[in-house]
XYZ file of C-alpha atoms in Angstrom:
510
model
C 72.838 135.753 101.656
C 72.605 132.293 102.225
C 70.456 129.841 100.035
C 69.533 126.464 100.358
C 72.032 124.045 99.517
C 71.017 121.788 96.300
C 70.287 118.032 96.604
C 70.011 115.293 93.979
C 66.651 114.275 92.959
C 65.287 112.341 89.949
C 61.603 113.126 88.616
C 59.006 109.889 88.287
C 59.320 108.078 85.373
C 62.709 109.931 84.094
C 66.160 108.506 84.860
C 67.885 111.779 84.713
C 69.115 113.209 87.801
C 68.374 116.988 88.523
C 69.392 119.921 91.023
C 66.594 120.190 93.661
C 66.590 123.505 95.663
C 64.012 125.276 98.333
C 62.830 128.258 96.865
C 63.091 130.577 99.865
C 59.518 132.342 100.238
C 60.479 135.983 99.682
C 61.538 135.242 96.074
C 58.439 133.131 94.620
C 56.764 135.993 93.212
C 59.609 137.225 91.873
C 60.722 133.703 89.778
C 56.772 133.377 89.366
C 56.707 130.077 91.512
C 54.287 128.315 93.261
C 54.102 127.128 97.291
C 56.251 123.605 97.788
C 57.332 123.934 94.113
C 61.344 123.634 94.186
C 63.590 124.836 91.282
C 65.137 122.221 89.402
C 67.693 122.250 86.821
C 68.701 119.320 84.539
C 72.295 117.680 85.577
C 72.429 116.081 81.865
C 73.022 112.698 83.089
C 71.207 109.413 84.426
C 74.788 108.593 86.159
C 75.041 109.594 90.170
C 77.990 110.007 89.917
C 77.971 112.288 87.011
C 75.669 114.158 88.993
C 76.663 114.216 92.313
C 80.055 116.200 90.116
C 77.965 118.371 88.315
C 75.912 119.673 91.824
C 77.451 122.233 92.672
C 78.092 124.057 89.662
C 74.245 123.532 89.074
C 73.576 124.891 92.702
C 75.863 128.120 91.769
C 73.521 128.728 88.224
C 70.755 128.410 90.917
C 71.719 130.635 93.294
C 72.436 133.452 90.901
C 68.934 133.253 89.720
C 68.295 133.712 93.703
C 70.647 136.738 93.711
C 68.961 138.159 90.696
C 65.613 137.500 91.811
C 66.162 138.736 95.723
C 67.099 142.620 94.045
C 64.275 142.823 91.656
C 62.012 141.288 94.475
C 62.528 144.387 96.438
C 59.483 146.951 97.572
C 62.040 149.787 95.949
C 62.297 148.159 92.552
C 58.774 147.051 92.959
C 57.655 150.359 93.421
C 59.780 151.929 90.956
C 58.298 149.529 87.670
C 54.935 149.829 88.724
C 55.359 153.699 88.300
C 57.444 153.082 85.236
C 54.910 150.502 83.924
C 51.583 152.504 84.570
C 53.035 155.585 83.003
C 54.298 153.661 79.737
C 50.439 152.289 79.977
C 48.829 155.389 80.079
C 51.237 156.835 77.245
C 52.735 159.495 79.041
C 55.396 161.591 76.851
C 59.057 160.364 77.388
C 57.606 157.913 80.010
C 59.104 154.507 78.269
C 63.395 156.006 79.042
C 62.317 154.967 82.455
C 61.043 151.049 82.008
C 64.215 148.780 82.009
C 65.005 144.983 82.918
C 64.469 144.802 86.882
C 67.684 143.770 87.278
C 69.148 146.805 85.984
C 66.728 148.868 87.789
C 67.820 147.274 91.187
C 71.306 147.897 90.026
C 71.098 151.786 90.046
C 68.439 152.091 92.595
C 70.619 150.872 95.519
C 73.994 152.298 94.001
C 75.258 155.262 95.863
C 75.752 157.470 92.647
C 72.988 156.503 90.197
C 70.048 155.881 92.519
C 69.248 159.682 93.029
C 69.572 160.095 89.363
C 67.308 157.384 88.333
C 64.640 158.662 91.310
C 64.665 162.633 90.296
C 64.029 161.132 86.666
C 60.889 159.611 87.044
C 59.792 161.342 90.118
C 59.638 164.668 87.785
C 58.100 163.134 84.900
C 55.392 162.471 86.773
C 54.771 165.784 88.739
C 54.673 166.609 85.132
C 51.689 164.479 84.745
C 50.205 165.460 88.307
C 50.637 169.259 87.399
C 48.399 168.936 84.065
C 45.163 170.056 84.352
C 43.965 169.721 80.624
C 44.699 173.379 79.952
C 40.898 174.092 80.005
C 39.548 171.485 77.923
C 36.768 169.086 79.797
C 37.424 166.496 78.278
C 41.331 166.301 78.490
C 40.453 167.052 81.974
C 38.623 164.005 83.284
C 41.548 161.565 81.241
C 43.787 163.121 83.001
C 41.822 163.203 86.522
C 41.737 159.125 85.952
C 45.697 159.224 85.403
C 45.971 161.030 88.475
C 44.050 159.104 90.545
C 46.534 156.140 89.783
C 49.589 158.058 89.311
C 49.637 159.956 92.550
C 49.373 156.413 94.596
C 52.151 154.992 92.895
C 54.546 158.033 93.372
C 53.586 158.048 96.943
C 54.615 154.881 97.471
C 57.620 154.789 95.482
C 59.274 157.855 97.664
C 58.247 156.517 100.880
C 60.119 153.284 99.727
C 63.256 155.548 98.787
C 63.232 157.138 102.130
C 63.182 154.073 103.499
C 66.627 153.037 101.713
C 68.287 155.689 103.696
C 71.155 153.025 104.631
C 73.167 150.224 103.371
C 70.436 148.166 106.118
C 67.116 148.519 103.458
C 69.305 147.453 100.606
C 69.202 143.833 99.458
C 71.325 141.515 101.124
C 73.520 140.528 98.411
C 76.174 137.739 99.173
C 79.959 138.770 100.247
C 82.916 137.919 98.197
C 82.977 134.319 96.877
C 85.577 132.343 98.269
C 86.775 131.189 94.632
C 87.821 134.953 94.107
C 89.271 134.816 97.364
C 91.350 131.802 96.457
C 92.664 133.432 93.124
C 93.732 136.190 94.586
C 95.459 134.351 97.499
C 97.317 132.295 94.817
C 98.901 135.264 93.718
C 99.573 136.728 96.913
C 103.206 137.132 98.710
C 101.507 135.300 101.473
C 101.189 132.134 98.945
C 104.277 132.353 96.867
C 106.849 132.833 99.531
C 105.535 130.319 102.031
C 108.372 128.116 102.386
C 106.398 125.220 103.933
C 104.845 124.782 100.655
C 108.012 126.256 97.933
C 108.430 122.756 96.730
C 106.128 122.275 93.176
C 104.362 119.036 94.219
C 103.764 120.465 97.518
C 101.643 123.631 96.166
C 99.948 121.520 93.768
C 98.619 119.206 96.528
C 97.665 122.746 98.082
C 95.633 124.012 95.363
C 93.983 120.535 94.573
C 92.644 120.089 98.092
C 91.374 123.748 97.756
C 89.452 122.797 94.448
C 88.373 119.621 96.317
C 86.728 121.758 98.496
C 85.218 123.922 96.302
C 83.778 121.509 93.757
C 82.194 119.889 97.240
C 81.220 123.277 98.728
C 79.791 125.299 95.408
C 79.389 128.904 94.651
C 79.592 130.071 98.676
C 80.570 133.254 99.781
C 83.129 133.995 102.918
C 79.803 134.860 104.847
C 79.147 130.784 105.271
C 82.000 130.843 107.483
C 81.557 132.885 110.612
C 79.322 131.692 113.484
C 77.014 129.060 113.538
C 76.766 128.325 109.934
C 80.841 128.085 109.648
C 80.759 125.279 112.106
C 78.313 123.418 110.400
C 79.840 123.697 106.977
C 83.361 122.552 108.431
C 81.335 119.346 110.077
C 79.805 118.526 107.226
C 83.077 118.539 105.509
C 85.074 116.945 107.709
C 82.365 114.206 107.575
C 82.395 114.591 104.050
C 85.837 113.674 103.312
C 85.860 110.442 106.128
C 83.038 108.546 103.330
C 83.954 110.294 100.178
C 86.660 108.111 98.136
C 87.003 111.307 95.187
C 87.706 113.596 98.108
C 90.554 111.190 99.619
C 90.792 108.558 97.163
C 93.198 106.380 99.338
C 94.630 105.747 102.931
C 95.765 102.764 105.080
C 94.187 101.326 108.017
C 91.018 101.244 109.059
C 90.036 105.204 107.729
C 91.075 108.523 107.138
C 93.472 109.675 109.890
C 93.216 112.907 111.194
C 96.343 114.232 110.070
C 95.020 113.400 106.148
C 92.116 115.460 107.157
C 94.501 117.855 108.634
C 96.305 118.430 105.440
C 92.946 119.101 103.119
C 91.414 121.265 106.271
C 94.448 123.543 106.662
C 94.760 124.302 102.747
C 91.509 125.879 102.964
C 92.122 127.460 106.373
C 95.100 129.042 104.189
C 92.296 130.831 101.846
C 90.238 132.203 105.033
C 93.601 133.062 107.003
C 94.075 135.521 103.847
C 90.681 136.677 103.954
C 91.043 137.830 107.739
C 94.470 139.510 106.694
C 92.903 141.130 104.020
C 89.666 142.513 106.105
C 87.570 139.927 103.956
C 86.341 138.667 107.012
C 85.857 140.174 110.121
C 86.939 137.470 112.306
C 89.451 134.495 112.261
C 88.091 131.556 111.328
C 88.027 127.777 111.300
C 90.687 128.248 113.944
C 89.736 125.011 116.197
C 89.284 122.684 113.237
C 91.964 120.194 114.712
C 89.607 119.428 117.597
C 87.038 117.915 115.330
C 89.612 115.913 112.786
C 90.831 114.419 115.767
C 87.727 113.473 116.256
C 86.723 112.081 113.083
C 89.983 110.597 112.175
C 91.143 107.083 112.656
C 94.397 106.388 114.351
C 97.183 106.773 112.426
C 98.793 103.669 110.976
C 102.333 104.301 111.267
C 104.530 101.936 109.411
C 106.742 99.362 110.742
C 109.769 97.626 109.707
C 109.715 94.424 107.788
C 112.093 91.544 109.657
C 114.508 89.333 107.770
C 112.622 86.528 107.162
C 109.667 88.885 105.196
C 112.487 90.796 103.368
C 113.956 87.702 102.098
C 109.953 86.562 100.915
C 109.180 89.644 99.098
C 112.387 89.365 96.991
C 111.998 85.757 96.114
C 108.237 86.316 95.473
C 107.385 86.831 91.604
C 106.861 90.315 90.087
C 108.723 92.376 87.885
C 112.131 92.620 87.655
C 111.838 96.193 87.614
C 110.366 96.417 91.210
C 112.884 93.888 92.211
C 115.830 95.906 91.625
C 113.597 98.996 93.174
C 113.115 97.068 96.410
C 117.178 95.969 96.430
C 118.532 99.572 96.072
C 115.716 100.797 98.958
C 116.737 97.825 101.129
C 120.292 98.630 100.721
C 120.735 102.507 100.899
C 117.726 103.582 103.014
C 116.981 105.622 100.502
C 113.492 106.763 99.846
C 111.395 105.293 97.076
C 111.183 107.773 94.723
C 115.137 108.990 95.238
C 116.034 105.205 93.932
C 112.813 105.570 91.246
C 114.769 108.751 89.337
C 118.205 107.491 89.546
C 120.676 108.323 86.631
C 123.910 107.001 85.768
C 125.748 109.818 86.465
C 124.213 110.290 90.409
C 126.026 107.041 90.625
C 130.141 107.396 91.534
C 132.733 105.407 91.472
C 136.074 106.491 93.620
C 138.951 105.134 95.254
C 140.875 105.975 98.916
C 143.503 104.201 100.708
C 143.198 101.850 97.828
C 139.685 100.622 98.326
C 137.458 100.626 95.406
C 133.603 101.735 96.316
C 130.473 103.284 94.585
C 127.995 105.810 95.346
C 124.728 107.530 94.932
C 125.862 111.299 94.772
C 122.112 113.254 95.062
C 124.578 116.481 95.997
C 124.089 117.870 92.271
C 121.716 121.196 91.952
C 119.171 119.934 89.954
C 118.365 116.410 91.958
C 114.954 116.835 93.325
C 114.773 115.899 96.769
C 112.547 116.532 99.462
C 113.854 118.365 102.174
C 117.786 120.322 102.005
C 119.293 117.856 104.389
C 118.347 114.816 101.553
C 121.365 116.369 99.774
C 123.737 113.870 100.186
C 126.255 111.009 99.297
C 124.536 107.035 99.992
C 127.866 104.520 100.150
C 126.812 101.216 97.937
C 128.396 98.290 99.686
C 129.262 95.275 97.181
C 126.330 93.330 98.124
C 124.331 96.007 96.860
C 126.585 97.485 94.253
C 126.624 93.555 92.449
C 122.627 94.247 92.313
C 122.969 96.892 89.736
C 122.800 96.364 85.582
C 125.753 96.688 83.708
C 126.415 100.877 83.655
C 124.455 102.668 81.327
C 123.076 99.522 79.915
C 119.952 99.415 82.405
C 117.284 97.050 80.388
C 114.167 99.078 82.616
C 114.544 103.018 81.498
C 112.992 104.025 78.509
C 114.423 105.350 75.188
C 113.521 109.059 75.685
C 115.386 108.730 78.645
C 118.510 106.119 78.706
C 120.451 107.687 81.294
C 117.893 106.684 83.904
C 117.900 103.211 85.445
C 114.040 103.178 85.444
C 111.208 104.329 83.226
C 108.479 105.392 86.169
C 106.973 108.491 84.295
C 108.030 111.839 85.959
C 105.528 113.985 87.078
C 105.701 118.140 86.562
C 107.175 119.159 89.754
C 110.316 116.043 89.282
C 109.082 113.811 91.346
C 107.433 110.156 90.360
C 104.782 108.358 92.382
C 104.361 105.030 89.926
C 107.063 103.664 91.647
C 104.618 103.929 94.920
C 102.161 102.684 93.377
C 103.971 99.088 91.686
C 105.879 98.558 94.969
C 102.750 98.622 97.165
C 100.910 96.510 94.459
C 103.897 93.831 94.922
C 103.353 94.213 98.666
C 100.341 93.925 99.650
C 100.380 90.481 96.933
C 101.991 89.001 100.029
C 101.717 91.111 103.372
C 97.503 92.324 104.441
C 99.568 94.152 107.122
C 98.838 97.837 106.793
C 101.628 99.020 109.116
C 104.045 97.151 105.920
C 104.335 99.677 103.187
C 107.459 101.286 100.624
C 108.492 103.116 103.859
C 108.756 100.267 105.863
C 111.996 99.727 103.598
C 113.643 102.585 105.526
C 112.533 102.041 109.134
C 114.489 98.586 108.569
C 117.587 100.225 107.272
C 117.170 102.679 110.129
C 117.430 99.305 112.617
C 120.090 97.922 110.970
C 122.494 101.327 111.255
C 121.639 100.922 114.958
C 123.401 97.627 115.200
C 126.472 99.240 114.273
C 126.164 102.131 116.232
C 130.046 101.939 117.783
C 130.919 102.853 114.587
C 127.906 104.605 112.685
C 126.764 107.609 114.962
C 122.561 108.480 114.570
C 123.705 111.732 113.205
C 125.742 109.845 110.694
C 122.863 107.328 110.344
C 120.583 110.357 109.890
C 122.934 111.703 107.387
C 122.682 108.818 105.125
C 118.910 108.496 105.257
C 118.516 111.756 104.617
C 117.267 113.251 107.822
C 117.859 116.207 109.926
C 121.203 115.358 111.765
C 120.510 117.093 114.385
C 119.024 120.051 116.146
C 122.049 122.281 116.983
C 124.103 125.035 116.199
C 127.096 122.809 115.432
C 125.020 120.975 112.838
C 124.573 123.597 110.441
C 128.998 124.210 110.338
C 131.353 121.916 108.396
C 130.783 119.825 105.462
C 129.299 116.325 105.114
C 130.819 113.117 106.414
C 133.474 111.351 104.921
C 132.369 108.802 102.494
C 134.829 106.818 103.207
C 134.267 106.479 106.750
C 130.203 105.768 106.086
C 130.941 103.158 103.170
C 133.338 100.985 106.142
C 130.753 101.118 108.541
C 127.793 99.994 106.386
C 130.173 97.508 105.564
C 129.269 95.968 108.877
C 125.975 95.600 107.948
C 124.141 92.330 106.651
C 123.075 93.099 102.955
C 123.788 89.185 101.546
C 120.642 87.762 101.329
C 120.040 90.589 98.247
C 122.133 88.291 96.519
C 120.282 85.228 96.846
C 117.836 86.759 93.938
C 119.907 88.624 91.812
C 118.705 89.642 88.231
C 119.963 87.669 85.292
C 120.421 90.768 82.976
C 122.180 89.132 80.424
C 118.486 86.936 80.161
C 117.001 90.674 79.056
C-alpha cells in the first residue's frame, strides 16, 4: 500500500531537521495519534544536506510503522484482542495463551494455515464460558450471567469479522515486493551477468550506482508504485529530479543534463522492472515510454568539436603540468583515447624495423590491456614528431614507484580503467577554452580530420582502425588480420605533427 512520501521539516525553535509524514486516517487509532498531527522522526542533523540523505531511509522506518500499524488496525485483529482482552479481565481459566502482541495476532489471523487454528482456540474457550451456568450455585450464577452478557457480544462480532475474511480481498493490503529485493536478486540473475552490453567492470558498476541513486532518492517503495497512474508520476518526478539534483548527476556540459545522461540512469532502473515483468513481479511492462519524457527534459546534447591548429598550438604552450603536457602530445598524435595514453607501459610501446626503416609503436593487442570496445585492440604507428615527445624508455619522471613501468601515475580504478587523467586534462582546458563543445575528446575528432587529408593513402577503414573504431559494417570486416603497420606508420607520416615539437619537455631538467 502506498504511504505518503516524507518531507523535510524543522520544528520552531530547534535547528534539527526531521522526517515529516501524513498519517493516513485509518491508522491514527492504531499509532494513538491525533487529527493534523504528522509523525516525525529525528534526521540527527541541523545540515540539509545531511538530511535531505538521510530521508528516505527515515521515510522507510516510517512506513514500516504504517505496515505494522495498518494489520493490527484491522476489525479482525480488533475483534480478536478485545475477546482476548475481556476474557484475561474477567480471569477466565487458560484465557491469557490467547492475548499476544497485535502484530503477531494479525500475522496468524490472515495466514492461510494458522488463522483457523488461532480462531477454533479462542472461539471454544469461550463457549466454555457461555456454556457455564454456575452448576447450581446463585451466586456463581449471576457472575457469570454478567460475563456473558459481555462475552457473547464480543464472540459475535469476532466470527462475523472472520467470515468476512473469506478472501485474500478483506485481508490487509500489505505492500508488494520492495524493489531493493528485486534489485538483489536481478544482480544475481543470468539476465544481469551475461548481458554483454554491460560485461565490461566499469560499465556494471555505473549500472548498479545509478540503481542505488535511485533508490536512496526513491526510499523503501514497493514494485506496486510503478503501474498506472502513480508509475508515471514517480518517473516525472525523477526525471525532474535528476535535471536540478547535482548528487544525482554530479556533472555534464552545456547548458543541462542531456537526455541521453538521463537515458543512461532511467534505463538502469528500467533493467530492475524489465526483470520484475519476466519474473511475474509485475503484471505489466513498465516504464516502457520513458524516452518520450527525457527527451523532453533534456538539454541538447553538446557534442564535441575539434580544436583547429592555432588552439592546439595555445593549449601546449599554455602553463600546466608537464604531466598533462605529454598526455595532450601522445592524444594529439595517435588519436588515441585519453585514458588508453593515461595507462601506458613501456612494454605496450614497440620498436621494429622493415625495409630498413626504423619506427615505434603503441601495441594495445596484448590480453590483459583494458580497452573499451574489441575493435580498440590494435597497433597506433608513432611518427618521429611524436615518438621525440616521449621520456627516455623506462626512465619516465611522471609514474609512480609502485608502478615504474607506467609512463604516468593517474591512480587506476577497480575495473582498469583511470578517469584522473579526465579530470586534469579538462581542468587544463577549460583554463583557456569556455567552449563546451572543446573537451579531452575533441583531441580525437582532430586526429580524425587530419587522417582525412590523407585519405589517397589512409582509407576510413584504416583511419578507423587506428582510432580504434568499428572498421566497418560487413562481412569482409570480420576476415583477415589487422593492417600492416608498416603501411599505417608511412601514411601518418604525411600528416602535420611538428608543431608538438615546438614545446617539448626538458626531461633532463626533472
Amino acid at each position: 500500500m502506498a504511504y505518503p512520501r516524507a518531507t523535510l521539516s524543522q520544528k520552531s525553535g530547534r535547528p534539527n531537521y526531521y522526517a515529516r509524514v501524513q498519517i493516513p486516517e485509518r491508522l491514527r487509532e492504531a499509532l494513538n495519534k491525533k487529527p493534523n498531527v504528522p509523525m516525525l522522526k529525528s534526521l540527527g542533523t541541523t545540515d540539509r544536506r545531511i538530511a535531505n540523505d538521510r530521508l528516505r531511509d527515515k521515510e522507510a522506518e516510517i512506513w514500516r510503522e504504517f505496515d505494522r500499524a495498518d494489520s493490527v488496525s484491522h476489525p479482525l485483529v480488533i475483534a480478536y484482542m478485545a475477546l482476548a482482552d475481556a476474557m484475561q479481565v474477567h480471569s477466565i481459566t487458560a484465557a491469557s495463551e490467547y492475548v499476544e502482541a497485535p502484530e503477531r495476532v494479525a500475522e496468524a489471523l490472515f495466514h492461510p494455515d494458522d488463522r483457523w487454528d488461532y480462531y477454533e482456540g479462542i472461539r471454544n474457550q469461550a463457549g466454555f464460558v457461555l456454556a457455564s451456568d454456575g452448576y447450581g450455585d446463585p451466586e456463581e450464577a449471576m457472575t457469570l450471567g454478567r460475563i456473558h452478557t459481555i462475552i457473547e457480544p464480543l464472540m459475535d462480532k469476532l466470527t462475523a469479522e472472520f467470515r468476512k475474511v473469506t478472501t485474500e480481498d478483506y485481508a490487509p493490503k500489505k505492500r508488494k515486493e520492495l524493489f531493493a529485493d528485486v534489485a538483489k536478486s536481478f544482480y544475481a540473475s543470468s539476465q544481469f551477468l551475461d548481458d554483454k552490453s554491460i560485461q565490461r567492470g566499469k560499465t556494471r558498476d555505473d549500472y548498479i550506482a545509478s540503481v542505488d541513486k535511485f533508490m536512496r532518492w526513491a526510499g523503501d517503495i514497493d514494485m506496486s508504485n510503478f503501474s498506472g497512474a502513480v508509475g508515471r508520476k514517480l518517473l516525472n518526478s525523477y526525471i525532474d529530479e535528476m535535471v536540478d539534483n547535482r548528487v544525482i548527476i554530479p556533472k555534464f556540459r552545456g547548458s543541462g543534463v542531456s537526455a541521453s545522461t538521463l537515458n543512461r540512469h532511467i534505463a538502469a532502473v528500467k533493467g530492475v522492472l524489465n526483470y520484475a515483468y519476466t519474473e511475474g513481479t509485475i503484471p505489466t511492462s513498465v516504464w516502457d515510454k520513458y524516452k518520450q519524457r527525457t527527451q523532453q527534459k533534456g538539454y541538447e546534447e553538446v557534442q564535441p568539436i575539434s580544436y583547429t591548429n592555432a588552439q592546439l598550438v595555445e593549449l601546449l604552450a599554455s602553463p600546466k603540468k608537464q604531466r598533462e603536457q605529454l598526455l595532450f602530445q601522445l592524444c594529439i598524435g595517435t588519436g588515441c583515447r585519453l585514458d588508453e595514453i593515461a595507462l601506458l607501459t613501456w612494454d605496450r610501446i614497440c620498436s621494429e624495423t622493415i625495409d630498413g626503416v626504423a619506427f615505434s609503436f603503441i601495441d594495445l593487442t596484448g590480453l590483459e590491456v583494458v580497452v573499451k570496445r574489441l575493435a580498440s585492440k590494435r597497433k597506433i604507428p608513432l611518427v618521429p614528431a611524436v615518438a621525440a615527445c616521449l621520456p627516455p624508455r623506462n626512465q619516465s619522471p611522471f609514474s609512480c614507484k609502485k608502478q615504474p613501468e607506467r609512463l604516468f601515475d593517474y591512480p587506476i580504478k577497480k575495473d582498469g580503467k583511470t578517469d584522473a587523467a579526465s579530470k586534469a586534462g579538462m581542468r587544463t582546458i577549460r583554463k583557456l577554452f569556455d567552449d563546451p563543445r572543446l573537451t579531452n575528446q575533441s583531441f580525437r575528432h582532430t586526429f580524425v580530420d587530419a587522417t582525412k587529408t590523407i585519405e589517397h593513402l589512409l582509407s576510413p577503414q584504416a583511419a578507423n582502425y587506428i582510432t580504434g573504431h568499428k572498421k566497418e559494417k560487413s562481412e569482409r570486416s570480420r576476415y583477415g588480420s589487422a593492417y600492416e603497420i608498416k603501411q599505417l606508420y608511412d601514411a601518418m607520416c604525411l600528416i602535420d605533427f611538428g608543431f608538438l615539437g615546438e614545446d617539448l619537455i626538458d626531461y633532463s631538467a626533472l
